[in-house]
Amino acid sequence: MDQDTPAATARPSARDRLLDTADELFSRDGIARTSVDQVLHHAHVAPGTLYAHFGGKDGLIAAALHRRLDRWERVWQEAVDAAGTPAEKLLALFDAVADYRDRYTPGRGCAFLATGTELPDLDHPVRAVIEAESTLLVTRLNELAETVTTEDPAALAGNVLLVYDGAMAGLQRGRTPDPLGHGKMLARCLIQNAIEAEQARVCRAGL
């Protein structure tokens, strides 16, 4: 099935096809509703290939989510690097989500939280990836918030994260026309309030 013919070498490897298919089907239909047979059928891969690469469905789920995290971290960093001011770098989170959804398979809201909901077992191999994504969010937002204000940057980062989580839920509900844009607007207000609060404190201290 995957011999080194010109047609075969021109398309993604069997491993990549499995990851692409898993990402698409898990995001669209959910993990529980997506069988191994469906993944194999859509990826045009033999069962032995899946088990050789991933050991089974759980390993495939974890690998697909890990690749999503790697891609997400890279896209977010690109958005941060492209932003001009500290405030815009903090807001780049929302632009990065939109960019990711244009470039890769969009999730049903947050793919990491959705996976955690479907697979709540703390011993499941996806838990490490879900925790890594949460750590990335908290750590990077805190670092970016510290460049915006010294007036409790952790609180600002937490508020931006709360708005982000709400925007991702809005994507899943599908009721708000532009949850990412609306979330970015709310986060901008939070950032401006933090900047003004710090400026007021500095002015009071100088009196």
GROMACS .gro file of C-alpha atoms in nm:
model
  207
    1MET     CA    1   0.000   0.000   0.000
    2ASP     CA    2   0.286   0.236   0.081
    3GLN     CA    3   0.554   0.121  -0.163
    4ASP     CA    4   0.807   0.370  -0.295
    5THR     CA    5   0.628   0.452  -0.618
    6PRO     CA    6   0.616   0.810  -0.755
    7ALA     CA    7   0.251   0.835  -0.653
    8ALA     CA    8   0.329   0.720  -0.299
    9THR     CA    9   0.631   0.945  -0.248
   10ALA     CA   10   0.434   1.248  -0.366
   11ARG     CA   11   0.185   1.221  -0.081
   12PRO     CA   12   0.234   1.234   0.297
   13SER     CA   13   0.376   0.932   0.474
   14ALA     CA   14   0.144   0.676   0.628
   15ARG     CA   15   0.222   0.817   0.973
   16ASP     CA   16   0.135   1.171   0.866
   17ARG     CA   17  -0.183   1.052   0.695
   18LEU     CA   18  -0.289   0.884   1.018
   19LEU     CA   19  -0.221   1.200   1.217
   20ASP     CA   20  -0.399   1.421   0.963
   21THR     CA   21  -0.701   1.193   0.953
   22ALA     CA   22  -0.716   1.154   1.330
   23ASP     CA   23  -0.696   1.531   1.376
   24GLU     CA   24  -0.975   1.588   1.127
   25LEU     CA   25  -1.212   1.315   1.247
   26PHE     CA   26  -1.154   1.367   1.620
   27SER     CA   27  -1.210   1.742   1.579
   28ARG     CA   28  -1.520   1.700   1.365
   29ASP     CA   29  -1.691   1.398   1.518
   30GLY     CA   30  -1.531   1.353   1.858
   31ILE     CA   31  -1.301   1.080   1.982
   32ALA     CA   32  -1.560   0.833   2.108
   33ARG     CA   33  -1.758   0.845   1.784
   34THR     CA   34  -1.449   0.793   1.568
   35SER     CA   35  -1.343   0.430   1.538
   36VAL     CA   36  -1.002   0.298   1.444
   37ASP     CA   37  -1.158   0.150   1.130
   38GLN     CA   38  -1.279   0.495   1.023
   39VAL     CA   39  -0.932   0.641   1.069
   40LEU     CA   40  -0.774   0.357   0.873
   41HIS     CA   41  -1.030   0.388   0.593
   42HIS     CA   42  -0.988   0.764   0.551
   43ALA     CA   43  -0.609   0.750   0.582
   44HIS     CA   44  -0.579   0.453   0.343
   45VAL     CA   45  -0.348   0.277   0.587
   46ALA     CA   46  -0.334  -0.086   0.699
   47PRO     CA   47  -0.407  -0.170   1.066
   48GLY     CA   48  -0.054  -0.294   1.124
   49THR     CA   49   0.087   0.046   1.029
   50LEU     CA   50  -0.121   0.225   1.289
   51TYR     CA   51  -0.022  -0.016   1.563
   52ALA     CA   52   0.343  -0.009   1.458
   53HIS     CA   53   0.357   0.372   1.483
   54PHE     CA   54   0.124   0.442   1.775
   55GLY     CA   55   0.044   0.115   1.952
   56GLY     CA   56  -0.331   0.170   1.922
   57LYS     CA   57  -0.601   0.437   1.930
   58ASP     CA   58  -0.486   0.593   2.259
   59GLY     CA   59  -0.135   0.642   2.126
   60LEU     CA   60  -0.272   0.795   1.807
   61ILE     CA   61  -0.489   1.036   2.005
   62ALA     CA   62  -0.192   1.148   2.214
   63ALA     CA   63   0.036   1.185   1.911
   64ALA     CA   64  -0.222   1.388   1.717
   65LEU     CA   65  -0.279   1.616   2.014
   66HIS     CA   66   0.095   1.654   2.070
   67ARG     CA   67   0.143   1.759   1.708
   68ARG     CA   68  -0.142   2.007   1.749
   69LEU     CA   69   0.033   2.153   2.054
   70ASP     CA   70   0.363   2.187   1.865
   71ARG     CA   71   0.189   2.364   1.579
   72TRP     CA   72  -0.012   2.585   1.813
   73GLU     CA   73   0.296   2.691   2.009
   74ARG     CA   74   0.475   2.783   1.687
   75VAL     CA   75   0.181   2.977   1.538
   76TRP     CA   76   0.128   3.168   1.862
   77GLN     CA   77   0.497   3.258   1.885
   78GLU     CA   78   0.489   3.383   1.526
   79ALA     CA   79   0.195   3.607   1.612
   80VAL     CA   80   0.375   3.740   1.920
   81ASP     CA   81   0.690   3.810   1.720
   82ALA     CA   82   0.490   3.996   1.454
   83ALA     CA   83   0.317   4.224   1.707
   84GLY     CA   84   0.468   4.565   1.769
   85THR     CA   85   0.391   4.669   2.127
   86PRO     CA   86   0.380   4.474   2.454
   87ALA     CA   87   0.001   4.513   2.463
   88GLU     CA   88  -0.034   4.382   2.107
   89LYS     CA   89   0.193   4.089   2.187
   90LEU     CA   90  -0.039   3.994   2.473
   91LEU     CA   91  -0.339   4.029   2.242
   92ALA     CA   92  -0.167   3.818   1.975
   93LEU     CA   93  -0.319   3.512   2.142
   94PHE     CA   94  -0.650   3.580   1.966
   95ASP     CA   95  -0.488   3.647   1.628
   96ALA     CA   96  -0.292   3.323   1.664
   97VAL     CA   97  -0.609   3.119   1.711
   98ALA     CA   98  -0.759   3.265   1.394
   99ASP     CA   99  -0.436   3.198   1.204
  100TYR     CA  100  -0.417   2.841   1.333
  101ARG     CA  101  -0.775   2.772   1.228
  102ASP     CA  102  -0.696   2.899   0.878
  103ARG     CA  103  -0.380   2.691   0.845
  104TYR     CA  104  -0.478   2.367   1.015
  105THR     CA  105  -0.783   2.165   1.114
  106PRO     CA  106  -0.996   2.383   1.345
  107GLY     CA  107  -1.112   2.225   1.666
  108ARG     CA  108  -1.458   2.234   1.821
  109GLY     CA  109  -1.358   2.520   2.046
  110CYS     CA  110  -1.045   2.421   2.239
  111ALA     CA  111  -0.930   2.078   2.120
  112PHE     CA  112  -0.732   2.024   2.440
  113LEU     CA  113  -1.023   2.090   2.674
  114ALA     CA  114  -1.255   1.888   2.449
  115THR     CA  115  -1.015   1.594   2.461
  116GLY     CA  116  -0.987   1.623   2.838
  117THR     CA  117  -1.365   1.615   2.867
  118GLU     CA  118  -1.391   1.302   2.653
  119LEU     CA  119  -1.097   1.132   2.822
  120PRO     CA  120  -1.104   1.228   3.191
  121ASP     CA  121  -0.885   0.939   3.307
  122LEU     CA  122  -0.579   1.095   3.470
  123ASP     CA  123  -0.366   0.800   3.358
  124HIS     CA  124  -0.451   0.842   2.990
  125PRO     CA  125  -0.149   0.937   2.775
  126VAL     CA  126  -0.323   1.256   2.656
  127ARG     CA  127  -0.317   1.406   3.007
  128ALA     CA  128   0.048   1.508   2.976
  129VAL     CA  129  -0.026   1.695   2.653
  130ILE     CA  130  -0.331   1.869   2.799
  131GLU     CA  131  -0.131   1.979   3.101
  132ALA     CA  132   0.152   2.099   2.877
  133GLU     CA  133  -0.093   2.316   2.681
  134SER     CA  134  -0.229   2.467   3.004
  135THR     CA  135   0.124   2.533   3.126
  136LEU     CA  136   0.211   2.701   2.795
  137LEU     CA  137  -0.092   2.929   2.819
  138VAL     CA  138  -0.030   3.034   3.179
  139THR     CA  139   0.346   3.073   3.146
  140ARG     CA  140   0.348   3.269   2.821
  141LEU     CA  141   0.059   3.495   2.919
  142ASN     CA  142   0.227   3.575   3.249
  143GLU     CA  143   0.554   3.656   3.072
  144LEU     CA  144   0.377   3.882   2.825
  145ALA     CA  145   0.169   4.050   3.094
  146GLU     CA  146   0.486   4.135   3.286
  147THR     CA  147   0.599   4.346   2.989
  148VAL     CA  148   0.270   4.537   2.995
  149THR     CA  149   0.238   4.625   3.362
  150THR     CA  150   0.401   4.572   3.699
  151GLU     CA  151   0.062   4.626   3.865
  152ASP     CA  152  -0.026   4.261   3.931
  153PRO     CA  153   0.062   4.112   3.589
  154ALA     CA  154  -0.053   3.768   3.706
  155ALA     CA  155  -0.405   3.903   3.753
  156LEU     CA  156  -0.399   4.057   3.406
  157ALA     CA  157  -0.275   3.731   3.254
  158GLY     CA  158  -0.548   3.540   3.437
  159ASN     CA  159  -0.816   3.777   3.311
  160VAL     CA  160  -0.693   3.749   2.952
  161LEU     CA  161  -0.693   3.370   2.987
  162LEU     CA  162  -1.050   3.381   3.116
  163VAL     CA  163  -1.157   3.586   2.813
  164TYR     CA  164  -0.969   3.347   2.585
  165ASP     CA  165  -1.149   3.047   2.736
  166GLY     CA  166  -1.478   3.227   2.682
  167ALA     CA  167  -1.393   3.299   2.320
  168MET     CA  168  -1.306   2.933   2.261
  169ALA     CA  169  -1.637   2.830   2.415
  170GLY     CA  170  -1.805   3.081   2.184
  171LEU     CA  171  -1.651   2.904   1.886
  172GLN     CA  172  -1.798   2.578   2.006
  173ARG     CA  173  -2.144   2.723   2.063
  174GLY     CA  174  -2.145   2.890   1.721
  175ARG     CA  175  -2.389   3.157   1.836
  176THR     CA  176  -2.159   3.464   1.840
  177PRO     CA  177  -2.063   3.596   1.493
  178ASP     CA  178  -1.697   3.662   1.587
  179PRO     CA  179  -1.605   3.528   1.932
  180LEU     CA  180  -1.232   3.574   1.871
  181GLY     CA  181  -1.274   3.934   1.764
  182HIS     CA  182  -1.506   4.005   2.054
  183GLY     CA  183  -1.266   3.836   2.294
  184LYS     CA  184  -0.976   4.042   2.164
  185MET     CA  185  -1.176   4.360   2.216
  186LEU     CA  186  -1.257   4.266   2.577
  187ALA     CA  187  -0.895   4.170   2.643
  188ARG     CA  188  -0.781   4.503   2.502
  189CYS     CA  189  -1.003   4.681   2.753
  190LEU     CA  190  -0.854   4.476   3.037
  191ILE     CA  191  -0.503   4.559   2.924
  192GLN     CA  192  -0.583   4.929   2.892
  193ASN     CA  193  -0.734   4.931   3.240
  194ALA     CA  194  -0.419   4.768   3.380
  195ILE     CA  195  -0.196   5.023   3.207
  196GLU     CA  196  -0.405   5.315   3.333
  197ALA     CA  197  -0.406   5.173   3.687
  198GLU     CA  198  -0.028   5.153   3.684
  199GLN     CA  199   0.004   5.505   3.546
  200ALA     CA  200  -0.228   5.634   3.820
  201ARG     CA  201  -0.018   5.460   4.085
  202VAL     CA  202   0.300   5.611   3.948
  203CYS     CA  203   0.142   5.956   3.948
  204ARG     CA  204   0.027   5.915   4.309
  205ALA     CA  205   0.371   5.797   4.413
  206GLY     CA  206   0.527   6.103   4.250
  207LEU     CA  207   0.309   6.351   4.439
   0.00000   0.00000   0.00000
